[in-house]
DNA sequence: CCAAAAGTGTTCATCGTACACCCATGT
DNA sequence: ACATGGGTGTACGATGAACACTTTTGG
């Protein structure tokens, strides 16, 4: 009953590019770890793991992020599959890569520390093992494209955030400054942000109003052919 | 020296969504075949095959398209990896899907016939095996996005083509009519098409001038931060 | 009172879109 | 001469980009 006998089976892994942001950061960070096993032990790498016989690729990716951060229900998207036969000197492994977006404040620091994981700003990205640097570049490219046309930026911010925080996030993603008047107008005229009565007072004396992303409204607008565009 | 022993190996396949167009078509077509082996023998399916131990994913995809069409140097792009453990009732198989674009006139009809392959217009897409219908939808979505921002439409046309042919292709991709004055202006003002002295006279008495896509010019413009946009 | 960040409007150029008629020619 | 598809220009509204000053308040 095995229809496909006598074909070669291959090891399949999942590698996760985990981007993180803190609401007062000015730069995006990637979660990297020091590899604890051979080959390439001690070098910088992405978090990964082998796909198990009974789980889907998405499930494997979720499991891996959960193991490292303690977070469930994280935004996650498949990126690309890397299959050069020599990409891993330890053997032929096909790697399916995933991008995740995380609010740095919400993850489990102990768990990450236990795995030897660190948040590294993109500007200080070290040399990673194998083709992991390619994975990060591809992930960043995809994030930049996605963030323009889908409201995924909010995955990197807490539920309540201020417009200046949102702007700093987008500036971090695109590594380019935006005009604050144009930016504010653009995000507000979409009508997807609900203004709260509360102010954030840490970063300025005047204080900035908090806003909340209204996901329900977004779904409604989508029905009418609405296009998110930033 | 096998660092990754005692992890489960999995069958990995490549499946190709092959889109084709004929310069006087008004609809996009997909190359489908009647499956010749179990499971699901006799049902419609995409062309696929297993990844061999010594080849990369891209190489496997090229090999498969070459086998079916006799064409080498075909435009090809990795699409997505499908890994639900139950996606194939014949066993656990992870499939990496690829999209290819082909000029229908140039492929080897004999070879395709020998494999039981047929060009099926998108409007008549049948029920396919497993998750192959999902693959086709995803491929179409990707093609639509790509064709707007990269000059990949030309992969579906012969070297010489007329503006009305190009317009029909884009109308086929987006299944929507375009205004011919606006379309012509847009493609010509990009400066990527070289007008030939020759006319195509089959589809009209007046005849339409042939044009050629200037890839060199495109590369040059890219350096200067040019963005293709249709 | 002053430093530091939040908040606010207008102008201009550009681009996308809508729209209708003449041209060339094979039959 | 006529039917068929090829080829052309303009006007208007919408959108994106550039730009500088006032407000609030903790120290």
mmCIF file of C-alpha atoms in Angstrom, chain B residues 2-227:
data_model
loop_
_atom_site.group_PDB
_atom_site.id
_atom_site.type_symbol
_atom_site.label_atom_id
_atom_site.label_comp_id
_atom_site.label_asym_id
_atom_site.label_seq_id
_atom_site.Cartn_x
_atom_site.Cartn_y
_atom_site.Cartn_z
ATOM 1 C CA UNK B 2 25.798 11.768 9.955
ATOM 2 C CA UNK B 3 24.960 14.551 12.396
ATOM 3 C CA UNK B 4 21.242 14.322 11.940
ATOM 4 C CA UNK B 5 20.565 10.621 12.262
ATOM 5 C CA UNK B 6 17.370 9.559 14.045
ATOM 6 C CA UNK B 7 15.217 12.236 12.468
ATOM 7 C CA UNK B 8 12.505 11.122 10.096
ATOM 8 C CA UNK B 9 13.112 11.582 6.395
ATOM 9 C CA UNK B 10 10.199 12.528 4.202
ATOM 10 C CA UNK B 11 9.393 12.255 0.505
ATOM 11 C CA UNK B 12 9.732 15.607 -1.201
ATOM 12 C CA UNK B 13 8.121 16.319 -4.546
ATOM 13 C CA UNK B 14 8.027 19.271 -6.899
ATOM 14 C CA UNK B 15 4.787 20.210 -8.659
ATOM 15 C CA UNK B 16 4.707 22.675 -11.537
ATOM 16 C CA UNK B 17 1.921 25.052 -12.385
ATOM 17 C CA UNK B 18 2.687 25.725 -16.043
ATOM 18 C CA UNK B 19 0.863 28.692 -17.514
ATOM 19 C CA UNK B 20 0.795 29.117 -21.253
ATOM 20 C CA UNK B 21 -0.451 31.627 -23.763
ATOM 21 C CA UNK B 22 -0.715 31.851 -27.502
ATOM 22 C CA UNK B 23 -0.249 35.285 -29.024
ATOM 23 C CA UNK B 24 -3.790 35.309 -30.355
ATOM 24 C CA UNK B 25 -5.483 33.719 -27.373
ATOM 25 C CA UNK B 26 -7.809 35.615 -25.180
ATOM 26 C CA UNK B 27 -7.387 33.328 -22.218
ATOM 27 C CA UNK B 28 -4.568 31.915 -20.104
ATOM 28 C CA UNK B 29 -4.096 28.151 -20.111
ATOM 29 C CA UNK B 30 -2.639 25.645 -17.669
ATOM 30 C CA UNK B 31 -0.854 22.482 -18.683
ATOM 31 C CA UNK B 32 -2.568 19.551 -16.959
ATOM 32 C CA UNK B 33 -2.254 15.832 -17.255
ATOM 33 C CA UNK B 34 -4.189 12.665 -16.660
ATOM 34 C CA UNK B 35 -2.369 10.818 -13.943
ATOM 35 C CA UNK B 36 -0.932 7.514 -15.078
ATOM 36 C CA UNK B 37 -0.364 5.805 -11.745
ATOM 37 C CA UNK B 38 -2.018 5.156 -8.432
ATOM 38 C CA UNK B 39 -3.289 6.714 -6.282
ATOM 39 C CA UNK B 40 -5.842 8.822 -8.181
ATOM 40 C CA UNK B 41 -4.912 7.250 -11.498
ATOM 41 C CA UNK B 42 -6.817 8.821 -14.403
ATOM 42 C CA UNK B 43 -7.636 12.053 -12.591
ATOM 43 C CA UNK B 44 -6.440 15.528 -13.574
ATOM 44 C CA UNK B 45 -3.248 16.688 -11.968
ATOM 45 C CA UNK B 46 -0.303 19.015 -12.277
ATOM 46 C CA UNK B 47 3.008 17.715 -13.509
ATOM 47 C CA UNK B 48 5.260 16.674 -10.668
ATOM 48 C CA UNK B 49 8.053 14.428 -9.583
ATOM 49 C CA UNK B 50 10.226 13.530 -6.635
ATOM 50 C CA UNK B 51 13.291 15.499 -5.693
ATOM 51 C CA UNK B 52 16.381 13.403 -6.199
ATOM 52 C CA UNK B 53 19.142 13.213 -3.634
ATOM 53 C CA UNK B 54 21.688 15.104 -5.719
ATOM 54 C CA UNK B 55 19.553 17.891 -7.178
ATOM 55 C CA UNK B 56 18.318 21.192 -5.792
ATOM 56 C CA UNK B 57 14.637 22.123 -5.766
ATOM 57 C CA UNK B 58 15.102 24.464 -8.708
ATOM 58 C CA UNK B 59 16.861 21.743 -10.644
ATOM 59 C CA UNK B 60 14.070 19.292 -9.944
ATOM 60 C CA UNK B 61 11.519 21.824 -11.174
ATOM 61 C CA UNK B 62 13.493 22.467 -14.354
ATOM 62 C CA UNK B 63 13.881 18.771 -14.995
ATOM 63 C CA UNK B 64 10.147 18.253 -14.696
ATOM 64 C CA UNK B 65 9.231 21.052 -17.070
ATOM 65 C CA UNK B 66 11.853 19.877 -19.533
ATOM 66 C CA UNK B 67 10.487 16.329 -19.410
ATOM 67 C CA UNK B 68 6.997 17.497 -20.178
ATOM 68 C CA UNK B 69 7.575 20.278 -22.682
ATOM 69 C CA UNK B 70 11.063 19.827 -24.092
ATOM 70 C CA UNK B 71 11.753 23.433 -23.083
ATOM 71 C CA UNK B 72 14.837 24.595 -21.299
ATOM 72 C CA UNK B 73 15.439 28.101 -19.950
ATOM 73 C CA UNK B 74 11.845 28.591 -19.015
ATOM 74 C CA UNK B 75 10.788 31.351 -16.638
ATOM 75 C CA UNK B 76 10.227 29.662 -13.339
ATOM 76 C CA UNK B 77 9.647 30.763 -9.799
ATOM 77 C CA UNK B 78 9.131 28.894 -6.576
ATOM 78 C CA UNK B 79 5.600 29.373 -5.293
ATOM 79 C CA UNK B 80 4.900 27.680 -1.980
ATOM 80 C CA UNK B 81 5.453 24.432 -0.098
ATOM 81 C CA UNK B 82 2.511 22.260 0.799
ATOM 82 C CA UNK B 83 3.031 19.957 3.723
ATOM 83 C CA UNK B 84 -0.213 18.765 5.230
ATOM 84 C CA UNK B 85 0.539 15.187 6.340
ATOM 85 C CA UNK B 86 -2.663 13.952 4.689
ATOM 86 C CA UNK B 87 -2.467 15.910 1.471
ATOM 87 C CA UNK B 88 -1.620 12.819 -0.569
ATOM 88 C CA UNK B 89 -3.507 9.651 0.343
ATOM 89 C CA UNK B 90 -0.630 7.597 -1.028
ATOM 90 C CA UNK B 91 1.741 8.682 1.712
ATOM 91 C CA UNK B 92 3.276 11.653 3.432
ATOM 92 C CA UNK B 93 4.751 13.905 0.790
ATOM 93 C CA UNK B 94 5.863 17.479 1.036
ATOM 94 C CA UNK B 95 5.400 19.274 -2.252
ATOM 95 C CA UNK B 96 7.314 22.362 -3.298
ATOM 96 C CA UNK B 97 5.362 24.074 -6.044
ATOM 97 C CA UNK B 98 6.768 26.130 -8.908
ATOM 98 C CA UNK B 99 5.132 28.420 -11.450
ATOM 99 C CA UNK B 100 6.367 28.389 -15.028
ATOM 100 C CA UNK B 101 5.459 30.608 -17.948
ATOM 101 C CA UNK B 102 5.564 29.208 -21.456
ATOM 102 C CA UNK B 103 4.901 30.340 -24.980
ATOM 103 C CA UNK B 104 2.550 27.600 -26.100
ATOM 104 C CA UNK B 105 3.832 27.641 -29.662
ATOM 105 C CA UNK B 106 7.340 26.769 -28.664
ATOM 106 C CA UNK B 107 6.781 23.666 -26.651
ATOM 107 C CA UNK B 108 7.028 20.104 -27.891
ATOM 108 C CA UNK B 109 3.492 18.879 -28.554
ATOM 109 C CA UNK B 110 4.575 15.293 -29.075
ATOM 110 C CA UNK B 111 6.318 15.115 -25.751
ATOM 111 C CA UNK B 112 3.307 16.565 -23.962
ATOM 112 C CA UNK B 113 0.902 14.277 -25.761
ATOM 113 C CA UNK B 114 3.044 11.323 -24.812
ATOM 114 C CA UNK B 115 2.596 12.296 -21.158
ATOM 115 C CA UNK B 116 -1.121 12.777 -21.606
ATOM 116 C CA UNK B 117 -0.870 16.537 -21.110
ATOM 117 C CA UNK B 118 -3.388 19.140 -22.303
ATOM 118 C CA UNK B 119 -3.654 22.903 -22.262
ATOM 119 C CA UNK B 120 -6.783 23.753 -20.334
ATOM 120 C CA UNK B 121 -8.170 27.309 -20.298
ATOM 121 C CA UNK B 122 -8.425 28.680 -16.785
ATOM 122 C CA UNK B 123 -12.159 29.072 -17.179
ATOM 123 C CA UNK B 124 -12.483 25.329 -17.661
ATOM 124 C CA UNK B 125 -10.197 24.239 -14.877
ATOM 125 C CA UNK B 126 -11.386 20.830 -13.697
ATOM 126 C CA UNK B 127 -11.235 19.353 -10.235
ATOM 127 C CA UNK B 128 -7.612 18.325 -9.665
ATOM 128 C CA UNK B 129 -6.146 15.739 -7.329
ATOM 129 C CA UNK B 130 -5.168 16.486 -3.738
ATOM 130 C CA UNK B 131 -4.413 20.149 -3.139
ATOM 131 C CA UNK B 132 -3.532 20.941 -6.754
ATOM 132 C CA UNK B 133 -6.474 23.310 -7.150
ATOM 133 C CA UNK B 134 -5.075 25.351 -4.256
ATOM 134 C CA UNK B 135 -1.742 25.400 -6.023
ATOM 135 C CA UNK B 136 -3.294 26.782 -9.169
ATOM 136 C CA UNK B 137 -5.176 29.515 -7.289
ATOM 137 C CA UNK B 138 -2.083 30.526 -5.403
ATOM 138 C CA UNK B 139 -0.090 30.535 -8.632
ATOM 139 C CA UNK B 140 -2.614 32.723 -10.353
ATOM 140 C CA UNK B 141 -2.651 35.144 -7.454
ATOM 141 C CA UNK B 142 1.125 35.340 -7.550
ATOM 142 C CA UNK B 143 1.211 35.762 -11.316
ATOM 143 C CA UNK B 144 -1.230 38.654 -11.082
ATOM 144 C CA UNK B 145 0.845 40.405 -8.481
ATOM 145 C CA UNK B 146 4.128 39.787 -10.271
ATOM 146 C CA UNK B 147 2.915 40.792 -13.703
ATOM 147 C CA UNK B 148 2.065 44.255 -12.397
ATOM 148 C CA UNK B 149 5.518 45.045 -11.103
ATOM 149 C CA UNK B 150 7.866 42.943 -13.189
ATOM 150 C CA UNK B 151 8.075 42.477 -16.923
ATOM 151 C CA UNK B 152 7.303 38.769 -16.832
ATOM 152 C CA UNK B 153 4.398 39.008 -19.247
ATOM 153 C CA UNK B 154 6.922 38.863 -22.066
ATOM 154 C CA UNK B 155 7.759 35.295 -21.040
ATOM 155 C CA UNK B 156 4.362 34.321 -22.397
ATOM 156 C CA UNK B 157 4.758 35.995 -25.774
ATOM 157 C CA UNK B 158 7.105 35.367 -28.689
ATOM 158 C CA UNK B 159 10.043 37.705 -29.124
ATOM 159 C CA UNK B 160 8.068 39.845 -31.556
ATOM 160 C CA UNK B 161 4.584 40.831 -30.489
ATOM 161 C CA UNK B 162 2.110 43.616 -31.126
ATOM 162 C CA UNK B 163 0.633 45.972 -28.570
ATOM 163 C CA UNK B 164 -2.867 44.503 -29.001
ATOM 164 C CA UNK B 165 -1.418 41.022 -28.347
ATOM 165 C CA UNK B 166 0.288 42.282 -25.207
ATOM 166 C CA UNK B 167 -2.947 43.878 -24.108
ATOM 167 C CA UNK B 168 -4.906 40.672 -24.692
ATOM 168 C CA UNK B 169 -2.337 38.837 -22.571
ATOM 169 C CA UNK B 170 -2.764 41.241 -19.681
ATOM 170 C CA UNK B 171 -6.516 41.072 -20.037
ATOM 171 C CA UNK B 172 -6.221 37.290 -19.883
ATOM 172 C CA UNK B 173 -4.068 37.449 -16.754
ATOM 173 C CA UNK B 174 -6.377 39.840 -14.935
ATOM 174 C CA UNK B 175 -9.600 38.737 -16.561
ATOM 175 C CA UNK B 176 -10.554 42.352 -16.973
ATOM 176 C CA UNK B 177 -10.649 44.714 -19.950
ATOM 177 C CA UNK B 178 -8.210 47.605 -20.270
ATOM 178 C CA UNK B 179 -8.624 50.856 -22.150
ATOM 179 C CA UNK B 180 -6.444 50.519 -25.213
ATOM 180 C CA UNK B 181 -5.281 54.124 -25.327
ATOM 181 C CA UNK B 182 -4.227 54.101 -21.713
ATOM 182 C CA UNK B 183 -2.632 50.686 -22.046
ATOM 183 C CA UNK B 184 -0.609 51.641 -25.080
ATOM 184 C CA UNK B 185 0.565 54.865 -23.523
ATOM 185 C CA UNK B 186 1.596 53.130 -20.320
ATOM 186 C CA UNK B 187 3.664 50.390 -21.921
ATOM 187 C CA UNK B 188 5.263 52.727 -24.456
ATOM 188 C CA UNK B 189 6.188 55.519 -22.069
ATOM 189 C CA UNK B 190 8.213 53.052 -20.003
ATOM 190 C CA UNK B 191 10.595 52.973 -22.945
ATOM 191 C CA UNK B 192 11.186 49.237 -22.764
ATOM 192 C CA UNK B 193 9.688 48.316 -26.122
ATOM 193 C CA UNK B 194 11.537 48.686 -29.411
ATOM 194 C CA UNK B 195 9.259 49.186 -32.404
ATOM 195 C CA UNK B 196 10.099 47.095 -35.450
ATOM 196 C CA UNK B 197 9.433 48.018 -39.073
ATOM 197 C CA UNK B 198 7.426 44.880 -39.551
ATOM 198 C CA UNK B 199 3.693 44.422 -39.195
ATOM 199 C CA UNK B 200 1.561 41.520 -38.068
ATOM 200 C CA UNK B 201 -1.198 41.151 -40.672
ATOM 201 C CA UNK B 202 -3.135 38.052 -39.698
ATOM 202 C CA UNK B 203 -5.585 39.517 -37.252
ATOM 203 C CA UNK B 204 -6.396 42.740 -39.084
ATOM 204 C CA UNK B 205 -6.325 44.270 -42.511
ATOM 205 C CA UNK B 206 -4.452 47.319 -41.347
ATOM 206 C CA UNK B 207 -1.821 45.306 -39.520
ATOM 207 C CA UNK B 208 -0.212 46.049 -36.169
ATOM 208 C CA UNK B 209 3.437 46.922 -35.683
ATOM 209 C CA UNK B 210 5.620 44.390 -33.954
ATOM 210 C CA UNK B 211 7.584 45.375 -30.871
ATOM 211 C CA UNK B 212 10.407 43.712 -28.967
ATOM 212 C CA UNK B 213 11.042 43.834 -25.249
ATOM 213 C CA UNK B 214 14.437 45.415 -24.592
ATOM 214 C CA UNK B 215 15.884 43.487 -21.662
ATOM 215 C CA UNK B 216 19.156 45.401 -21.707
ATOM 216 C CA UNK B 217 17.337 48.687 -21.354
ATOM 217 C CA UNK B 218 15.332 47.222 -18.486
ATOM 218 C CA UNK B 219 18.498 46.259 -16.606
ATOM 219 C CA UNK B 220 19.882 49.752 -17.137
ATOM 220 C CA UNK B 221 16.755 51.423 -15.846
ATOM 221 C CA UNK B 222 16.692 49.136 -12.812
ATOM 222 C CA UNK B 223 20.069 50.518 -11.766
ATOM 223 C CA UNK B 224 18.543 53.963 -11.612
ATOM 224 C CA UNK B 225 15.807 52.796 -9.256
ATOM 225 C CA UNK B 226 13.233 52.394 -12.016
ATOM 226 C CA UNK B 227 10.043 50.559 -11.106
#
